[in-house]
PDB file of C-alpha atoms in Angstrom:
ATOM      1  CA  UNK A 195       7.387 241.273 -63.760  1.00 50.00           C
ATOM      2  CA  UNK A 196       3.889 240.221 -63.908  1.00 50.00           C
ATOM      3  CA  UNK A 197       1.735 241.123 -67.175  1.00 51.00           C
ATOM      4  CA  UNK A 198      -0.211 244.463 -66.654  1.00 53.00           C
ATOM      5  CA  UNK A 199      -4.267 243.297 -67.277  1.00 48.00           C
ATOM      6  CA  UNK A 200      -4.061 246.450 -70.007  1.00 48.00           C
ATOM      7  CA  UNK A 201      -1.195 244.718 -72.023  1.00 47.00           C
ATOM      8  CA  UNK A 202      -3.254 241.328 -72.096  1.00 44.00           C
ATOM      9  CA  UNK A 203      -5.940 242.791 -73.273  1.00 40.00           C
ATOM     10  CA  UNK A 204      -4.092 244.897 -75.727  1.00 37.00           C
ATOM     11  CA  UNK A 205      -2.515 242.004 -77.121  1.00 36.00           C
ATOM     12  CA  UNK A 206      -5.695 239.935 -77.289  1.00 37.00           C
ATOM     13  CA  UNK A 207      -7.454 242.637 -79.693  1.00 38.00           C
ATOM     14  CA  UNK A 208      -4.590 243.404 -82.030  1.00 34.00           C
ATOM     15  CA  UNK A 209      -2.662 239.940 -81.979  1.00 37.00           C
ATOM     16  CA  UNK A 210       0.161 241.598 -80.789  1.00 36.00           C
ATOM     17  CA  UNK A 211       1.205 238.865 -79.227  1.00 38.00           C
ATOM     18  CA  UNK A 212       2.196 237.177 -82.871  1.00 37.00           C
ATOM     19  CA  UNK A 213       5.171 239.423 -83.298  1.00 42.00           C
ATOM     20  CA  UNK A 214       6.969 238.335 -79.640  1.00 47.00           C
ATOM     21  CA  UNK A 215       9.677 236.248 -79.458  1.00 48.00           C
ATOM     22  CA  UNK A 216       8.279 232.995 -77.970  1.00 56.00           C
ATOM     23  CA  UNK A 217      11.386 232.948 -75.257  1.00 66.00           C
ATOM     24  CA  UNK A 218      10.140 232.016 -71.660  1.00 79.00           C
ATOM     25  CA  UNK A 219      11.267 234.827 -69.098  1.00 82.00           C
ATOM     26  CA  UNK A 220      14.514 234.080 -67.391  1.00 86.00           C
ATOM     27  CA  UNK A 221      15.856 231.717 -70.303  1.00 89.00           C
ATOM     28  CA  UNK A 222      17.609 234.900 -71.449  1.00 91.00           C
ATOM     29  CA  UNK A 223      19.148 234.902 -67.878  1.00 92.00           C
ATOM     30  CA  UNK A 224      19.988 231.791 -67.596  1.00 93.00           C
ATOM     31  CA  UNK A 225      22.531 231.896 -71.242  1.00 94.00           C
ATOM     32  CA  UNK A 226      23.676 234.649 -70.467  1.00 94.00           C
ATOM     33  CA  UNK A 227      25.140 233.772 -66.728  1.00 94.00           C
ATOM     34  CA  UNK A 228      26.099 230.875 -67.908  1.00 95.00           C
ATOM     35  CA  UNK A 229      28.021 232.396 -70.785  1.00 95.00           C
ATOM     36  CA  UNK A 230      29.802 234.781 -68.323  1.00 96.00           C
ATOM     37  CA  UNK A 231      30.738 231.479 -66.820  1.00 95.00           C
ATOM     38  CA  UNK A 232      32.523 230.034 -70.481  1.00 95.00           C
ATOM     39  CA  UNK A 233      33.901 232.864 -71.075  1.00 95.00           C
ATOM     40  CA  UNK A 234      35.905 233.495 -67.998  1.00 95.00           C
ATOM     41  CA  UNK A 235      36.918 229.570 -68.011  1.00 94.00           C
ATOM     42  CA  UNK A 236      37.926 230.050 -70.881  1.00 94.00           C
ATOM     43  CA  UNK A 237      40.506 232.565 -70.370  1.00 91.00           C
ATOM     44  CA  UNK A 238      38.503 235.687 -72.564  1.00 92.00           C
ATOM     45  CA  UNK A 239      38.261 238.163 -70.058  1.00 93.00           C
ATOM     46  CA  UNK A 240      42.471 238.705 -68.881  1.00 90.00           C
ATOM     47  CA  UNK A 241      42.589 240.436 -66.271  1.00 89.00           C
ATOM     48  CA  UNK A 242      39.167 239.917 -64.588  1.00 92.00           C
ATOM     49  CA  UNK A 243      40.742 238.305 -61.318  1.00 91.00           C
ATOM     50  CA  UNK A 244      42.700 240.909 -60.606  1.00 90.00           C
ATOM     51  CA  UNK A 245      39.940 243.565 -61.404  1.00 90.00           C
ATOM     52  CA  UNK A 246      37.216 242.083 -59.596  1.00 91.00           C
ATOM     53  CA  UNK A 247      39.297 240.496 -56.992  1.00 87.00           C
ATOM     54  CA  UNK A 248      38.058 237.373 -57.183  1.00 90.00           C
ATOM     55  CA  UNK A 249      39.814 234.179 -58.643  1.00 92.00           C
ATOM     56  CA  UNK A 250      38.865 232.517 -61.957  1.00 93.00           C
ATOM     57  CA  UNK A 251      37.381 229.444 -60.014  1.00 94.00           C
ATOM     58  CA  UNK A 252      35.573 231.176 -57.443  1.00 93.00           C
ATOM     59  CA  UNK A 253      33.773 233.763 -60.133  1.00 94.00           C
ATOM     60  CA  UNK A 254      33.056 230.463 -62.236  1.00 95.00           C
ATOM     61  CA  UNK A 255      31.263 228.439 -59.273  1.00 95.00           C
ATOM     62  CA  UNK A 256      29.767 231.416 -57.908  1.00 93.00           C
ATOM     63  CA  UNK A 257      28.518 232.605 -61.272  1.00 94.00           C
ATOM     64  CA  UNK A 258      27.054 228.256 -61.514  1.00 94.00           C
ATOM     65  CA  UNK A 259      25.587 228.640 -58.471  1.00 93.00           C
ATOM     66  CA  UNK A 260      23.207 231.819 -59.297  1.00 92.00           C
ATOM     67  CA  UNK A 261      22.229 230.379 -62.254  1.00 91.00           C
ATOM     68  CA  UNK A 262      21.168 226.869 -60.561  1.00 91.00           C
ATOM     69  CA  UNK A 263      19.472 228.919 -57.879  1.00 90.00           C
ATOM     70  CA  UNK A 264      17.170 231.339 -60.803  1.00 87.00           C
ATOM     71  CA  UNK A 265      14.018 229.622 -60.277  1.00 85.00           C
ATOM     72  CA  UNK A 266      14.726 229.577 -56.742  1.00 90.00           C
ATOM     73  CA  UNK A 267      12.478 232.223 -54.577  1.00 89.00           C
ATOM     74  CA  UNK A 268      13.237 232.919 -50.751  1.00 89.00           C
ATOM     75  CA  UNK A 269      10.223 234.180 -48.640  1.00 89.00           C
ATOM     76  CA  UNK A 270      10.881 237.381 -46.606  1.00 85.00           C
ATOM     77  CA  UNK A 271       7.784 237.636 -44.790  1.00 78.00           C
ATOM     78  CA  UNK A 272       4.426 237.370 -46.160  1.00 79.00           C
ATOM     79  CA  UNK A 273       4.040 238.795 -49.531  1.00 82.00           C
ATOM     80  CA  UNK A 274       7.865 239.172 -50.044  1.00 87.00           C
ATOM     81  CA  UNK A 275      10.062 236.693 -51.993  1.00 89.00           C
ATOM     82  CA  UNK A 276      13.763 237.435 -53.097  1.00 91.00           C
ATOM     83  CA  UNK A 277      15.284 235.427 -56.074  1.00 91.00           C
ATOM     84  CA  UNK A 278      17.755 233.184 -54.436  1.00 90.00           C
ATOM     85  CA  UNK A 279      20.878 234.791 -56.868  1.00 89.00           C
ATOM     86  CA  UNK A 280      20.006 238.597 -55.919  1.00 89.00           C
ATOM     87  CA  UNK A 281      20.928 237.184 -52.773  1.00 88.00           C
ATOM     88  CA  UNK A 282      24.206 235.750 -53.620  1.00 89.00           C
ATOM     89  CA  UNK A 283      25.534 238.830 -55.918  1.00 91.00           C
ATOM     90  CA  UNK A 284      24.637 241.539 -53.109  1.00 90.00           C
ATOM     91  CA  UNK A 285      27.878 240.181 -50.880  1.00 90.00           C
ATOM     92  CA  UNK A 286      29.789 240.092 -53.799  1.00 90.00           C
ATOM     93  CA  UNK A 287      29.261 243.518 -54.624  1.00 91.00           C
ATOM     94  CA  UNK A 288      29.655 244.884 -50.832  1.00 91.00           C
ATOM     95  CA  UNK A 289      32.682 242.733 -51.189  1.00 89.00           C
ATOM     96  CA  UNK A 290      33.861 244.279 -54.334  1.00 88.00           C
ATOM     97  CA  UNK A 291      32.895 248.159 -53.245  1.00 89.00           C
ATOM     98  CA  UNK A 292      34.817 247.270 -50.283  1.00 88.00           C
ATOM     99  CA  UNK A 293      37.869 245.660 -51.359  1.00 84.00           C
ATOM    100  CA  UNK A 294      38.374 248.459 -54.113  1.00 83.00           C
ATOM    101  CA  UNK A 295      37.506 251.500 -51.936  1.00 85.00           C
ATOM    102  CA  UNK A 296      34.837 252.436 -54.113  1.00 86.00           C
ATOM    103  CA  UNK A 297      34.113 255.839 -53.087  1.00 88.00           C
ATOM    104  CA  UNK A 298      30.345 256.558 -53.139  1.00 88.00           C
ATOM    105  CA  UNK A 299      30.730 259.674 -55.157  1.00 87.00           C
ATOM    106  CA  UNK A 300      31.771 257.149 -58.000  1.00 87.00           C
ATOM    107  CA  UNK A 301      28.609 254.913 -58.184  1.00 91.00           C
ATOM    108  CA  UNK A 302      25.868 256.843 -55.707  1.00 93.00           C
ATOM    109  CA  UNK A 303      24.824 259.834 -58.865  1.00 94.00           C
ATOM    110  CA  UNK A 304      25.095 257.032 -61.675  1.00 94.00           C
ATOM    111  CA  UNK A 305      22.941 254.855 -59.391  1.00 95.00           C
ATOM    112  CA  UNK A 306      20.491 257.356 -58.538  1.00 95.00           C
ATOM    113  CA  UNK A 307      20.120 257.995 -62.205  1.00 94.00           C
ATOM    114  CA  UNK A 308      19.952 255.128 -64.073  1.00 94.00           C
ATOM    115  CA  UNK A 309      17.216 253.651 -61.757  1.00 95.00           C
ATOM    116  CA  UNK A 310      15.391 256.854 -62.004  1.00 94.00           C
ATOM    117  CA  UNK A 311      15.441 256.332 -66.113  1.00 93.00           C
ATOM    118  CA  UNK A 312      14.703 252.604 -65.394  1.00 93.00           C
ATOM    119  CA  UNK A 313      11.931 253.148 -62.984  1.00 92.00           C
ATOM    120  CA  UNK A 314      10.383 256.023 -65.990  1.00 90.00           C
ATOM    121  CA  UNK A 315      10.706 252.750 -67.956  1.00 86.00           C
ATOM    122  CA  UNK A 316       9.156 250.413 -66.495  1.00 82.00           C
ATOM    123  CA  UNK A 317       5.729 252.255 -65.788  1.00 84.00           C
ATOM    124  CA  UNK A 318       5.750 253.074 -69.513  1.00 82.00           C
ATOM    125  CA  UNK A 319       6.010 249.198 -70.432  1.00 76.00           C
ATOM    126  CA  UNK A 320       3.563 248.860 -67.069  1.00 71.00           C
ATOM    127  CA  UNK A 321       0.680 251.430 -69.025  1.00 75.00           C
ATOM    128  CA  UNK A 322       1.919 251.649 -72.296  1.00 70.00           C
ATOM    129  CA  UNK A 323       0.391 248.657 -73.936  1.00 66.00           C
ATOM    130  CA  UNK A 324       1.880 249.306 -77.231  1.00 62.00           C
ATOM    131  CA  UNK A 325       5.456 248.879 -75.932  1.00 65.00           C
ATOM    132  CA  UNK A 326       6.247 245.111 -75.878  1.00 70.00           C
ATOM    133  CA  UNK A 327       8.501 242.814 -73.216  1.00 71.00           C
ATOM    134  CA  UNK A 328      11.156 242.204 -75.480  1.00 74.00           C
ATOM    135  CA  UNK A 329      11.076 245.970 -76.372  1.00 75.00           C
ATOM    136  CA  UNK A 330      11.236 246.929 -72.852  1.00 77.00           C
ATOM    137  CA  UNK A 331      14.440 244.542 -72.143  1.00 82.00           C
ATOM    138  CA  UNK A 332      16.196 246.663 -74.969  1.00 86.00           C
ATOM    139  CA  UNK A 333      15.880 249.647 -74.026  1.00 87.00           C
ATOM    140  CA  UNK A 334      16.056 248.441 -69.909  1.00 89.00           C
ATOM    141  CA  UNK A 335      19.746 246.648 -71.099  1.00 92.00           C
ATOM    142  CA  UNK A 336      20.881 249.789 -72.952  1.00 93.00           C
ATOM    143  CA  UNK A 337      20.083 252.132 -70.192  1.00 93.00           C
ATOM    144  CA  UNK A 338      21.916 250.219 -67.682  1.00 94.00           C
ATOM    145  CA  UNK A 339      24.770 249.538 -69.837  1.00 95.00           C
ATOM    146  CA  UNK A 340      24.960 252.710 -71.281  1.00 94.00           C
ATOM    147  CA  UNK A 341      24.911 254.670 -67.789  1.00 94.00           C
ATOM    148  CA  UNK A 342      27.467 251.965 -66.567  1.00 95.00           C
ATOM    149  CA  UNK A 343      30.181 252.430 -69.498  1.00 94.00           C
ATOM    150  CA  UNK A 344      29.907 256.318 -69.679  1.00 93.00           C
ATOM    151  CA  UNK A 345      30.256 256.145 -65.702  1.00 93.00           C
ATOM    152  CA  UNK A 346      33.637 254.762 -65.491  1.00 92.00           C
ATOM    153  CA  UNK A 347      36.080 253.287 -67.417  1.00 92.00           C
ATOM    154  CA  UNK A 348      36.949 250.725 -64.224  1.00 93.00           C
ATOM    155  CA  UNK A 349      35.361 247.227 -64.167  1.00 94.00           C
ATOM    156  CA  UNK A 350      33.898 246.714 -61.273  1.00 93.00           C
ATOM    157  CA  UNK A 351      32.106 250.400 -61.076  1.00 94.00           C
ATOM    158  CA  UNK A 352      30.825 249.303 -64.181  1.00 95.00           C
ATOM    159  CA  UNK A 353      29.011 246.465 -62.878  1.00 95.00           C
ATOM    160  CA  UNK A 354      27.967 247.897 -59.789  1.00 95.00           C
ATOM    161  CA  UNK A 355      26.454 250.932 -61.302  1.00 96.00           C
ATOM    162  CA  UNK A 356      24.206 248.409 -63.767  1.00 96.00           C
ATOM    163  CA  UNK A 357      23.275 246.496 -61.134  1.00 96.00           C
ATOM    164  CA  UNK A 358      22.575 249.079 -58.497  1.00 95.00           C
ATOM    165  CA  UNK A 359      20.548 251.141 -60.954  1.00 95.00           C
ATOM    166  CA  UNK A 360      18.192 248.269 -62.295  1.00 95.00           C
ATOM    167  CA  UNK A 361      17.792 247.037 -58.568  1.00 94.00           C
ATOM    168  CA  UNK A 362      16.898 250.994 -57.205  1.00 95.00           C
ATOM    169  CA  UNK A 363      14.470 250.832 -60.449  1.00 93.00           C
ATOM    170  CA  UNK A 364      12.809 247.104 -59.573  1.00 91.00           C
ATOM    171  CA  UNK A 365      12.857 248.054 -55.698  1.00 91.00           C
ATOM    172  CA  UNK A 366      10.616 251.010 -56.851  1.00 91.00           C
ATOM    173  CA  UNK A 367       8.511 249.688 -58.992  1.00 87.00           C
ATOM    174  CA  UNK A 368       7.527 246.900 -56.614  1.00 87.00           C
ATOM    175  CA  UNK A 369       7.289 249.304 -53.757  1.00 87.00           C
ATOM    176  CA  UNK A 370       4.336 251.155 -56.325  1.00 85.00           C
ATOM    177  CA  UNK A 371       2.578 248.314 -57.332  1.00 79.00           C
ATOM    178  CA  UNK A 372       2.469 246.409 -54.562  1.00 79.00           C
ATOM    179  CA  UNK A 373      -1.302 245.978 -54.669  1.00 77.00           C
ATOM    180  CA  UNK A 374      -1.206 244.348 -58.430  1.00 76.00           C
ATOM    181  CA  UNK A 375       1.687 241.860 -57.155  1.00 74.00           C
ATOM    182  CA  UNK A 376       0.900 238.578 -55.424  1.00 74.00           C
ATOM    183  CA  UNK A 377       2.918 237.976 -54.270  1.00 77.00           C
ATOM    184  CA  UNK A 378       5.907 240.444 -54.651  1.00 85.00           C
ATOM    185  CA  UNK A 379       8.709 238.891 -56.025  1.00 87.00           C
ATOM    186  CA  UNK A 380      12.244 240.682 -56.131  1.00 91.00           C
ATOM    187  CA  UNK A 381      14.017 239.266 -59.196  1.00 88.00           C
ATOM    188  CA  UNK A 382      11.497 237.811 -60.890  1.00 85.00           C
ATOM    189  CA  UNK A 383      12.414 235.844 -64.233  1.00 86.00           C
ATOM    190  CA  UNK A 384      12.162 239.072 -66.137  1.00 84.00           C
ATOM    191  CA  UNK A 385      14.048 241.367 -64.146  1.00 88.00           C
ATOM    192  CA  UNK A 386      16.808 239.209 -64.298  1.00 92.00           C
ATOM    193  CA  UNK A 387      16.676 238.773 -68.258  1.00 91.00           C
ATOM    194  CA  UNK A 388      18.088 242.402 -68.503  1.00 92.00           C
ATOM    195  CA  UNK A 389      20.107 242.455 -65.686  1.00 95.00           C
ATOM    196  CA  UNK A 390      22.065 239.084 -67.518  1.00 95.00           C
ATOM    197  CA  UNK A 391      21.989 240.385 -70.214  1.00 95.00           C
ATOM    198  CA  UNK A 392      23.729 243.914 -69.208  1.00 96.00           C
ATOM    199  CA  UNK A 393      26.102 242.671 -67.356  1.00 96.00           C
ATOM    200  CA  UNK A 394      27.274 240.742 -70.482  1.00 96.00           C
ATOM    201  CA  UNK A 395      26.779 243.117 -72.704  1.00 96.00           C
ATOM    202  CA  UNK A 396      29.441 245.219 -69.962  1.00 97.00           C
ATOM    203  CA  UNK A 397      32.120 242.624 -69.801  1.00 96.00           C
ATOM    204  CA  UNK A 398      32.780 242.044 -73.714  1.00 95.00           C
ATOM    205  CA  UNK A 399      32.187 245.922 -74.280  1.00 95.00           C
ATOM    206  CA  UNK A 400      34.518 246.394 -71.538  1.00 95.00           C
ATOM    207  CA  UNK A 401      37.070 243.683 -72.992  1.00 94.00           C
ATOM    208  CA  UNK A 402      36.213 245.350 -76.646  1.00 94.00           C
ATOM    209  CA  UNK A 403      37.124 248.495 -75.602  1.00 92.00           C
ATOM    210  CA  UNK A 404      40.514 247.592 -73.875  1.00 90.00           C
ATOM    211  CA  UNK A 405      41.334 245.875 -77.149  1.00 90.00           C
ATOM    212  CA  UNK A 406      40.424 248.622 -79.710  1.00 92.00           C
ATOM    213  CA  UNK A 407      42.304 251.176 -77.528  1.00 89.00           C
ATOM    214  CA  UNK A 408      45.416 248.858 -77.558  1.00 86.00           C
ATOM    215  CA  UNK A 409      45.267 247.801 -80.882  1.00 88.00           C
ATOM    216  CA  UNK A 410      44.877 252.150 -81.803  1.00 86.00           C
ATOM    217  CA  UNK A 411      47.938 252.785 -79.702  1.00 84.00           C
ATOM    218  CA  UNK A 412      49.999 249.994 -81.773  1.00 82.00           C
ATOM    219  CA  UNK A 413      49.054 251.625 -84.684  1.00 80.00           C
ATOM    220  CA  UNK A 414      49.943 254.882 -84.538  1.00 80.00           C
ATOM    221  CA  UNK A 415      53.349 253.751 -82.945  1.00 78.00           C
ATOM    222  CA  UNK A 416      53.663 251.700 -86.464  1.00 71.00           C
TER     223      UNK A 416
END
């Protein structure tokens, strides 16, 4: 998302500035992707396949081949660009909401709600010049992840609800400022720093869950 003029002047007369992380937008992104990646390799996440429907190796190369195309930007007309791994993930969830019958009554509300709270948050961090970036990807990645793990208690609704809310919430916020963007970039380095990040922050919460739960259930039968 590109700096409101407000914010850079804000931080120019306090020295806000000083107490940011000095982390480059989509760096954040680009870990946590390829972390996902690891971590699936690596056998963390049992189960996944058979969740997602997908096998290991084809979420691991797909997952490589967002993150090698995050600095890539596709133009869609003139003032348009779409980030080259939106582009990639939106089959993969049509695949997924089709493949597991996802009824829309079990992602449409959740949706529609956590990219209305997202969209409330991002003009705040647009005219708020007190509220920082790395503030605003808190609050952004526990909105999303919240609304996604109260939603369901399935996987893959999970991660379409994050991503479907943050995208609603991005689509909007572009389709408002319009005038300030030049050009108008869908996915921008920033935008995809909390929607990495959530989506991470889904699959070990997800994975943390199952195993708490289990571990409870051994327990008592001890």
């Amino acid at each position: 998302m590109a700096e409101p003029k407000r914010k850079q002047t804000y931080y120019r007369e306090t020295g806000f500035f000083r107490r940011e992380l000095p982390v480059v937008d989509g760096t954040l992104a680009l870990l946590s992707s390829l972390s996902i990646a690891v971590l699936i390799q690596t056998g963390w996440f049992p189960g996944l396949e058979q969740q997602l429907k997908w096998s290991r190796p084809g979420l691991v190369l797909g997952l490589l081949a967002v993150t090698s195309l995050l600095r890539v930007e596709v133009p869609v007309g003139e003032v348009l660009k779409i980030q080259g791994g939106m582009l990639l993930l939106l089959p993969f969830l049509i695949r997924l909401i089709r493949m597991k019958r996802v009824m829309m009554t079990d992602w449409v509300p959740a949706v529609s709600l956590a990219g209305s709270i997202l969209f409330l948050l991002h003009e705040l961090y647009w005219w708020v010049p007190a509220i920082s970036e790395s503030g605003f990807r808190v609050l952004g990645t526990g909105v999303a992840g919240g609304m996604a793990l109260f939603t369901s208690r399935q996987l893959h609704i999970r991660l379409i609800v994050a991503a479907g809310g943050l995208w609603m919430a991005e689509w909007m916020t572009l389709i408002l400022h319009r005038k300030e963007l030049n050009p108008v970039v869908f996915g921008a380095p920033s935008a995809l720093d909390v929607f990495w990040i959530t989506w991470a922050a889904i699959l070990v919460s997800h994975y943390a869950i199952r195993f708490m739960m289990a571990w409870v259930r051994q327990f008592r039968r001890t």
